[in-house]
PDB file of C-alpha atoms in Angstrom:
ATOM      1  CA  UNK A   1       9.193 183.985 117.817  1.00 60.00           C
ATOM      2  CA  UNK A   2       8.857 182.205 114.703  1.00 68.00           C
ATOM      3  CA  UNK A   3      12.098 180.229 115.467  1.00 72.00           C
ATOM      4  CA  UNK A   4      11.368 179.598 118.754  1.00 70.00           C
ATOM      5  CA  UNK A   5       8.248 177.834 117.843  1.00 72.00           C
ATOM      6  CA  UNK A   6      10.428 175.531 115.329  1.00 74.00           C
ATOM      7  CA  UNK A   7      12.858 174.945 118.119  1.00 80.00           C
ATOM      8  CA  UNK A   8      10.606 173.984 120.972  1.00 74.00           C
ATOM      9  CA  UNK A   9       9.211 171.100 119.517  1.00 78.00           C
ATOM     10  CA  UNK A  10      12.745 169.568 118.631  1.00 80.00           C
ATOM     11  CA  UNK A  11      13.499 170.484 122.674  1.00 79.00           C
ATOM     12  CA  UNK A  12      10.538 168.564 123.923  1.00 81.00           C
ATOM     13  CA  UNK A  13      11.919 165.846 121.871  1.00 81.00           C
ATOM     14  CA  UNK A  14      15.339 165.612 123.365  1.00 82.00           C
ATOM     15  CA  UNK A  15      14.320 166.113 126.636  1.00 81.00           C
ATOM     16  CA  UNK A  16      11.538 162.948 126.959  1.00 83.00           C
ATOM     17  CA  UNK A  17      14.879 161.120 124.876  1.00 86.00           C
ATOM     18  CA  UNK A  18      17.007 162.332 127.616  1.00 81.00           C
ATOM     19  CA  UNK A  19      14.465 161.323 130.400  1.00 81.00           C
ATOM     20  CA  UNK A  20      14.019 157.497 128.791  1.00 77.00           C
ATOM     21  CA  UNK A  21      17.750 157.451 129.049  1.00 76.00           C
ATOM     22  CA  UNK A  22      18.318 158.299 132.265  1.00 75.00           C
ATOM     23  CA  UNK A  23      15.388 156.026 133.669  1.00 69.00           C
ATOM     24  CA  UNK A  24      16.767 153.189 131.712  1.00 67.00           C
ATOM     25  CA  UNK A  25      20.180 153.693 133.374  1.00 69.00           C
ATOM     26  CA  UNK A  26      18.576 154.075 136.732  1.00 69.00           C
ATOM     27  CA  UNK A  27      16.720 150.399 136.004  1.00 62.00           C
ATOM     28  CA  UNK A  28      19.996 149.143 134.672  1.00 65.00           C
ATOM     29  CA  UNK A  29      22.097 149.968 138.332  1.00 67.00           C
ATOM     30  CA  UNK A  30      18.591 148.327 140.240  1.00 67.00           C
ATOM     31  CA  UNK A  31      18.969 145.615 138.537  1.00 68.00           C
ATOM     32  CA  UNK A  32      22.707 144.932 139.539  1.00 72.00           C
ATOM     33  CA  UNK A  33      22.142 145.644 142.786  1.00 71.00           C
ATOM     34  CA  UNK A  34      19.568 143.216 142.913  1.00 77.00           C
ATOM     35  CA  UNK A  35      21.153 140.246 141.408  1.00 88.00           C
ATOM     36  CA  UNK A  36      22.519 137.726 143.556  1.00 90.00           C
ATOM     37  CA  UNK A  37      26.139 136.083 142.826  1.00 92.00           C
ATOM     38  CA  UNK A  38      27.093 133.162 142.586  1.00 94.00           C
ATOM     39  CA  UNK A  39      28.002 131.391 145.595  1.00 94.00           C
ATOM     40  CA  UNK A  40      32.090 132.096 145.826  1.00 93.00           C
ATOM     41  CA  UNK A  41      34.629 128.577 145.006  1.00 93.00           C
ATOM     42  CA  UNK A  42      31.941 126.792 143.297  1.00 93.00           C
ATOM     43  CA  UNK A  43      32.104 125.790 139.611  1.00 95.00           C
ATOM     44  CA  UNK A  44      29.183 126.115 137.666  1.00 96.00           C
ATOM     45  CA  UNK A  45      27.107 123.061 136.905  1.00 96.00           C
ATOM     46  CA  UNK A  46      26.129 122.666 133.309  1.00 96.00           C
ATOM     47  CA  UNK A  47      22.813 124.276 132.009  1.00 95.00           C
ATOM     48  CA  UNK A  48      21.334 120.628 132.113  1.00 94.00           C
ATOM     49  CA  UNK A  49      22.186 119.671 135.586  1.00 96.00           C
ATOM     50  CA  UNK A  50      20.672 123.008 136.980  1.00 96.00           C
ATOM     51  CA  UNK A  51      17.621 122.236 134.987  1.00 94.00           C
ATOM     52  CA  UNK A  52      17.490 119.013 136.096  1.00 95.00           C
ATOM     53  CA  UNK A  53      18.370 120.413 139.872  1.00 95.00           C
ATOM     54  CA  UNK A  54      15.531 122.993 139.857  1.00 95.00           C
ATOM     55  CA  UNK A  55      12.343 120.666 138.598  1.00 94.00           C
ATOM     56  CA  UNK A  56      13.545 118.198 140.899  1.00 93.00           C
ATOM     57  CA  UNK A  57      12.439 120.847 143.541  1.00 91.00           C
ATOM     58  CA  UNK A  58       8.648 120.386 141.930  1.00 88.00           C
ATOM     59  CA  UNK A  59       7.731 117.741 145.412  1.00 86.00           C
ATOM     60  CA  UNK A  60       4.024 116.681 146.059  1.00 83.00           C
ATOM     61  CA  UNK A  61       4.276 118.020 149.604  1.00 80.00           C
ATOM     62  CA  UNK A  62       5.362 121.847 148.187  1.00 82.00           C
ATOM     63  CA  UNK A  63       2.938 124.116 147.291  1.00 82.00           C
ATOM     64  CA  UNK A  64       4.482 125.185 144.103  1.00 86.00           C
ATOM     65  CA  UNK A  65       5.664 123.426 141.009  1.00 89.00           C
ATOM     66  CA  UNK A  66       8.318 123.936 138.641  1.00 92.00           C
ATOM     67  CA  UNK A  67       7.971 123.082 135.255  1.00 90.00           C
ATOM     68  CA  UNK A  68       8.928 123.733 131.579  1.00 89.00           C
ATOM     69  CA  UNK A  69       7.506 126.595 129.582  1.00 86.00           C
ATOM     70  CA  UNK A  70       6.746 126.819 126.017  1.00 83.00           C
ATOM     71  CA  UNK A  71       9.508 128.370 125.066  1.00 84.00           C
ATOM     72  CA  UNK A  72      12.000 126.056 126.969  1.00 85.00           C
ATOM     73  CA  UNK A  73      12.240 128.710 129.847  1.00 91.00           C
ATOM     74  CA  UNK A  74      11.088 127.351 133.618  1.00 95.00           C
ATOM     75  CA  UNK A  75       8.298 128.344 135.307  1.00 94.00           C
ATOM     76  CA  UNK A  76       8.242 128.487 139.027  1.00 93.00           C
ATOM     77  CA  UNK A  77       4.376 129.139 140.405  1.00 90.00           C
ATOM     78  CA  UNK A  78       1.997 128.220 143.382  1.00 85.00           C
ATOM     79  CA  UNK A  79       0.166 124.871 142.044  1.00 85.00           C
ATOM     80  CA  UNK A  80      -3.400 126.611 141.641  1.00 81.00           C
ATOM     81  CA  UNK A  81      -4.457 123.646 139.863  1.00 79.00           C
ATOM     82  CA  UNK A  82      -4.029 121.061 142.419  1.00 81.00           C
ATOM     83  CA  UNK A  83      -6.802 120.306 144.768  1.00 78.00           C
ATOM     84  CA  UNK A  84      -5.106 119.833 147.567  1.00 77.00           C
ATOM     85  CA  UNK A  85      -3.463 123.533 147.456  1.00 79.00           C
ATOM     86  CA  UNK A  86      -6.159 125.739 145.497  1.00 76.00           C
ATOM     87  CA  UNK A  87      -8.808 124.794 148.381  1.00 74.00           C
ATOM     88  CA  UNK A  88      -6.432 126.391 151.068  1.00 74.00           C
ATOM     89  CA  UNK A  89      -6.252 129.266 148.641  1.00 77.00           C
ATOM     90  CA  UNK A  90      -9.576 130.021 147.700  1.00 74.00           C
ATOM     91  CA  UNK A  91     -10.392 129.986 151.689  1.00 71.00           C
ATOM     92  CA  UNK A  92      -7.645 131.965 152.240  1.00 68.00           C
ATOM     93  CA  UNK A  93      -9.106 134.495 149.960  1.00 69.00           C
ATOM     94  CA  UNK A  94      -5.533 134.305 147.989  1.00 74.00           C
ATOM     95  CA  UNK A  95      -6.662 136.838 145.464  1.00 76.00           C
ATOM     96  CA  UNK A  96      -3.171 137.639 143.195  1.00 79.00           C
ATOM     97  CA  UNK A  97      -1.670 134.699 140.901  1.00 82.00           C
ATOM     98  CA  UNK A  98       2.150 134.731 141.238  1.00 85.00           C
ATOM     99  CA  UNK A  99       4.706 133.237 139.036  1.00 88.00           C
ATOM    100  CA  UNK A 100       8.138 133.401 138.399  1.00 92.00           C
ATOM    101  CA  UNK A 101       9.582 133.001 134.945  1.00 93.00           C
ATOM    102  CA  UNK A 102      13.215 131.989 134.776  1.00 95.00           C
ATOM    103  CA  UNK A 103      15.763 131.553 131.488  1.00 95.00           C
ATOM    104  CA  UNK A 104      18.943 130.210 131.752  1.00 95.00           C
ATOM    105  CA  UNK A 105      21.701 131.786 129.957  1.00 95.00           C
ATOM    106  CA  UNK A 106      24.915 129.153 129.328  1.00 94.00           C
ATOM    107  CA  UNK A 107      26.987 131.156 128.231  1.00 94.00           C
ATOM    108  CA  UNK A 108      27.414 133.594 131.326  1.00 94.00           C
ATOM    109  CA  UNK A 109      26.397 131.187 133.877  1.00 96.00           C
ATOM    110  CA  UNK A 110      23.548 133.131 134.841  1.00 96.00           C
ATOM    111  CA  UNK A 111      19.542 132.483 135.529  1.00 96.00           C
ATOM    112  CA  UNK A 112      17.632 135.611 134.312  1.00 95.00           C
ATOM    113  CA  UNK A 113      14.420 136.171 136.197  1.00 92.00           C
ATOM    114  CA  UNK A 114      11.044 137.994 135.434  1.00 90.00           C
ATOM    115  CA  UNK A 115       8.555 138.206 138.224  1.00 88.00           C
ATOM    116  CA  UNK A 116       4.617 137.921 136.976  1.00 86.00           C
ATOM    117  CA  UNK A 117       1.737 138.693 139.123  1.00 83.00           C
ATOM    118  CA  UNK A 118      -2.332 138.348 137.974  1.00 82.00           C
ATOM    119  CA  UNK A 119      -5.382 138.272 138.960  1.00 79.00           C
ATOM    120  CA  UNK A 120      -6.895 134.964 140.272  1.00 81.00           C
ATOM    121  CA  UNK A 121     -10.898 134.366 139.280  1.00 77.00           C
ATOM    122  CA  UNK A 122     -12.625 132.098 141.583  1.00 73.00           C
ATOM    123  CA  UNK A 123     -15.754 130.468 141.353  1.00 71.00           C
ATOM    124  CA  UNK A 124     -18.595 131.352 144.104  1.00 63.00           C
ATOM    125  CA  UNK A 125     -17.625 128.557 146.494  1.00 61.00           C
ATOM    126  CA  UNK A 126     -14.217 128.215 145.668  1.00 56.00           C
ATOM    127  CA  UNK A 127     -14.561 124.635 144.945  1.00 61.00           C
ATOM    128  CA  UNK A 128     -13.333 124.522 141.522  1.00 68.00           C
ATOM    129  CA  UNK A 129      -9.827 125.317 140.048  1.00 70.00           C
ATOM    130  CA  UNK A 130      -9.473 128.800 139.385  1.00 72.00           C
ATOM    131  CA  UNK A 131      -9.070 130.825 136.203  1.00 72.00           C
ATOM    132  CA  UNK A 132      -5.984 132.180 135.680  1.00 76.00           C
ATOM    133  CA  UNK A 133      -4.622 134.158 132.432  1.00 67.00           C
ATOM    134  CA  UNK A 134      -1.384 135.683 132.694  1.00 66.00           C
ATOM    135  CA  UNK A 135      -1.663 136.733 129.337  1.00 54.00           C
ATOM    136  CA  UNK A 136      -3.906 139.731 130.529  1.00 42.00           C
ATOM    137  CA  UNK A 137      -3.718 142.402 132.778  1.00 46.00           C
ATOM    138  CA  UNK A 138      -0.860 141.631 134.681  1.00 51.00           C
ATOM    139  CA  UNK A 139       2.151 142.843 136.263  1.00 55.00           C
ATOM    140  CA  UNK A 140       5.365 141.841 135.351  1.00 60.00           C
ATOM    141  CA  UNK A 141       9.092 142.417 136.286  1.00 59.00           C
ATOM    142  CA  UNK A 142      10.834 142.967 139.565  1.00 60.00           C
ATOM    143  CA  UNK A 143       9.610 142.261 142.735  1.00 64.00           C
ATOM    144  CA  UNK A 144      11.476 142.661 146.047  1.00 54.00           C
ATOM    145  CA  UNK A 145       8.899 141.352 148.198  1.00 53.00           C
ATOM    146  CA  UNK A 146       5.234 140.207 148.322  1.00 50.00           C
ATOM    147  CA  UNK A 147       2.994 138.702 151.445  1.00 46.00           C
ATOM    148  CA  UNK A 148      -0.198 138.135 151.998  1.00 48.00           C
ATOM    149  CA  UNK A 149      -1.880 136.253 154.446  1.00 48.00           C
ATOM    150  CA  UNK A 150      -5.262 135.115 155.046  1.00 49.00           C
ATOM    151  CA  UNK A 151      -7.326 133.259 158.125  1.00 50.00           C
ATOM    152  CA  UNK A 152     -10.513 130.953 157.644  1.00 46.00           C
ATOM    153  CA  UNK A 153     -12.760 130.450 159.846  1.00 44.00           C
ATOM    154  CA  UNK A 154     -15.767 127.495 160.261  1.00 44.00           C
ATOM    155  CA  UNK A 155     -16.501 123.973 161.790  1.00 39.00           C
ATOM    156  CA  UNK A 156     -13.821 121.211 162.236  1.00 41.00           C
ATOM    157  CA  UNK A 157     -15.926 118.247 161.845  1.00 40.00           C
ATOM    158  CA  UNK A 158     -18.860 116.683 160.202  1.00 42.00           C
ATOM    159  CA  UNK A 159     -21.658 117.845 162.651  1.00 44.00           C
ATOM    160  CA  UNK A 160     -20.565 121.113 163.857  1.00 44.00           C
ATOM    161  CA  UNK A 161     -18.366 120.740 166.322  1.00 45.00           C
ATOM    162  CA  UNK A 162     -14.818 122.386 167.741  1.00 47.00           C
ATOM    163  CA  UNK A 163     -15.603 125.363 165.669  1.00 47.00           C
ATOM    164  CA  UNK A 164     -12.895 128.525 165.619  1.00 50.00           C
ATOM    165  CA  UNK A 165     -10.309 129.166 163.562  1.00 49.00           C
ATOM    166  CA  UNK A 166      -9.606 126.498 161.239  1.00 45.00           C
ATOM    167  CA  UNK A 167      -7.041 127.371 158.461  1.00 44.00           C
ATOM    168  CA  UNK A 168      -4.009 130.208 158.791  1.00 49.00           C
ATOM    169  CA  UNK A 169      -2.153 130.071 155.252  1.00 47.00           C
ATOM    170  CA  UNK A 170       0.461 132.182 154.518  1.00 60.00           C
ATOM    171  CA  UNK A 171       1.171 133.064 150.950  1.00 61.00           C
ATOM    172  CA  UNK A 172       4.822 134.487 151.010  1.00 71.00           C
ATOM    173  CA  UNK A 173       6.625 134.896 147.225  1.00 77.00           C
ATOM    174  CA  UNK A 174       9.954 134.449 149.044  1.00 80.00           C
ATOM    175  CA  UNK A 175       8.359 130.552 149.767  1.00 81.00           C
ATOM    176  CA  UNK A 176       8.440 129.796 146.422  1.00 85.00           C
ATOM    177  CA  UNK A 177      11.606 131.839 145.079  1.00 88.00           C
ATOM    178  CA  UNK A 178      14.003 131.952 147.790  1.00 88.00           C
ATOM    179  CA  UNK A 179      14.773 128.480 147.058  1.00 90.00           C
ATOM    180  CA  UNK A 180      15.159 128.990 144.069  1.00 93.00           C
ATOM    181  CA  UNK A 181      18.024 131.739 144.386  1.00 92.00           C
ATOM    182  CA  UNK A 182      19.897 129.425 146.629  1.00 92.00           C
ATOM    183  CA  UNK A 183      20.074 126.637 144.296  1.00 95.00           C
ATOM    184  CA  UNK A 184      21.186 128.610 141.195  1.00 95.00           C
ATOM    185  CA  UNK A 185      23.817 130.395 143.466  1.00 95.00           C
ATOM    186  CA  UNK A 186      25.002 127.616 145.041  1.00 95.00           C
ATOM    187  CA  UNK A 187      25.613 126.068 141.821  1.00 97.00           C
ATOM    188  CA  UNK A 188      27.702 128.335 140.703  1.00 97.00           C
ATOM    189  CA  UNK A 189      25.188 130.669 138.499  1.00 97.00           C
ATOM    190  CA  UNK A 190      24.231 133.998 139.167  1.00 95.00           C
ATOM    191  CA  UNK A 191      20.789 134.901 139.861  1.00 94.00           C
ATOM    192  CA  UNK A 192      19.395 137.947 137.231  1.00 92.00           C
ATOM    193  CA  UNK A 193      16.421 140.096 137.438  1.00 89.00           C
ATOM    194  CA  UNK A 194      15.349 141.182 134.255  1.00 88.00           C
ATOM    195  CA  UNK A 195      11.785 143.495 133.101  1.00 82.00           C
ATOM    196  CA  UNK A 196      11.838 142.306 129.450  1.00 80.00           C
ATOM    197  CA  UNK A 197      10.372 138.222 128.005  1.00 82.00           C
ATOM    198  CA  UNK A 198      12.744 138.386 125.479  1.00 81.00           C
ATOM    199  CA  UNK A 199      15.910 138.175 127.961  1.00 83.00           C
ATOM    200  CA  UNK A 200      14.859 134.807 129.088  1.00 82.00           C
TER     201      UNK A 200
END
């Protein structure tokens, strides 16, 4: 008996060690499968020409921007901050904050990618930018799909009139990163999902 307790705990031990393994294999094959090759026949642009490539989808008629991060990585997200775009959302009722961090890695010719999701705070009316802190309380990793949609409903013009249904926005992650994917792999990178910052 006395052994056994002295062995059990040691058992315990290599069994969660054996269990962390085996999950971190099992996210190791997702991940493969869910990269995306590059397109075949195409040489790879250099790192500066896909950077330049991907901001230069950042257009003022897009709902999302792309832009530098602070630690040289791009940042793909939904431009929250614009008034033109965060008064759709906040009538939409667009209640998650979606980004999607990306790292580009020379040397293998591939883009590793980290999908973050947050909270967004509004104010009562909507009619301010809203708060947004991916720093807290948020999700982040790998993301196959997201969609969310939302209707509005009011008054089309000044006095009242034509009322019904006056807004149908569709918030669809795919918007924002499918583009994304198609660029890198038609430039000859591979596209990488990755769960950790630090393999940006």
């Amino acid at each position: 008996d006395d052994t056994s307790a002295r062995i059990f705990p040691w058992l315990l031990l290599g069994a969660a060690i054996l269990i962390m393994a085996l999950t971190q294999a099992l996210i190791m094959v997702i991940l493969r499968f869910l990269a995306v090759p590059a397109d075949p026949g195409i040489p790879p642009l250099p790192r500066d020409d896909l950077m330049a490539k991907l901001q230069a989808l950042d257009r003022p008629e897009l709902p999302y921007r792309i832009s530098q991060g602070p630690r040289g990585e791009l940042v793909a997200e939904w431009k929250y901050a614009d008034a033109k775009w965060w008064g759709i959302m906040a009538k939409a009722g667009l209640r998650k904050a979606y980004r999607l961090r990306l790292g580009l890695d020379e040397r293998r010719k591939k883009v590793n990618a980290i999908d973050e999701f947050t909270e967004i705070e509004w104010d009562a009316q909507g009619l301010t930018a809203p708060s947004i802190r991916f720093r807290f309380r948020f999700f982040r990793g790998v993301t196959l799909a997201r969609y969310e949609r939302g209707v509005a409903y009011g008054f089309r013009g000044p006095l009242g009139q034509a009322g019904g249904k006056v807004l149908d926005y569709t918030f669809d992650m795919m918007e924002l990163k499918g583009p994304v994917i198609e660029l890198v792999t038609s430039s000859g990178w591979k596209f990488q999902p990755v769960i950790w910052p630090w393999e940006l």
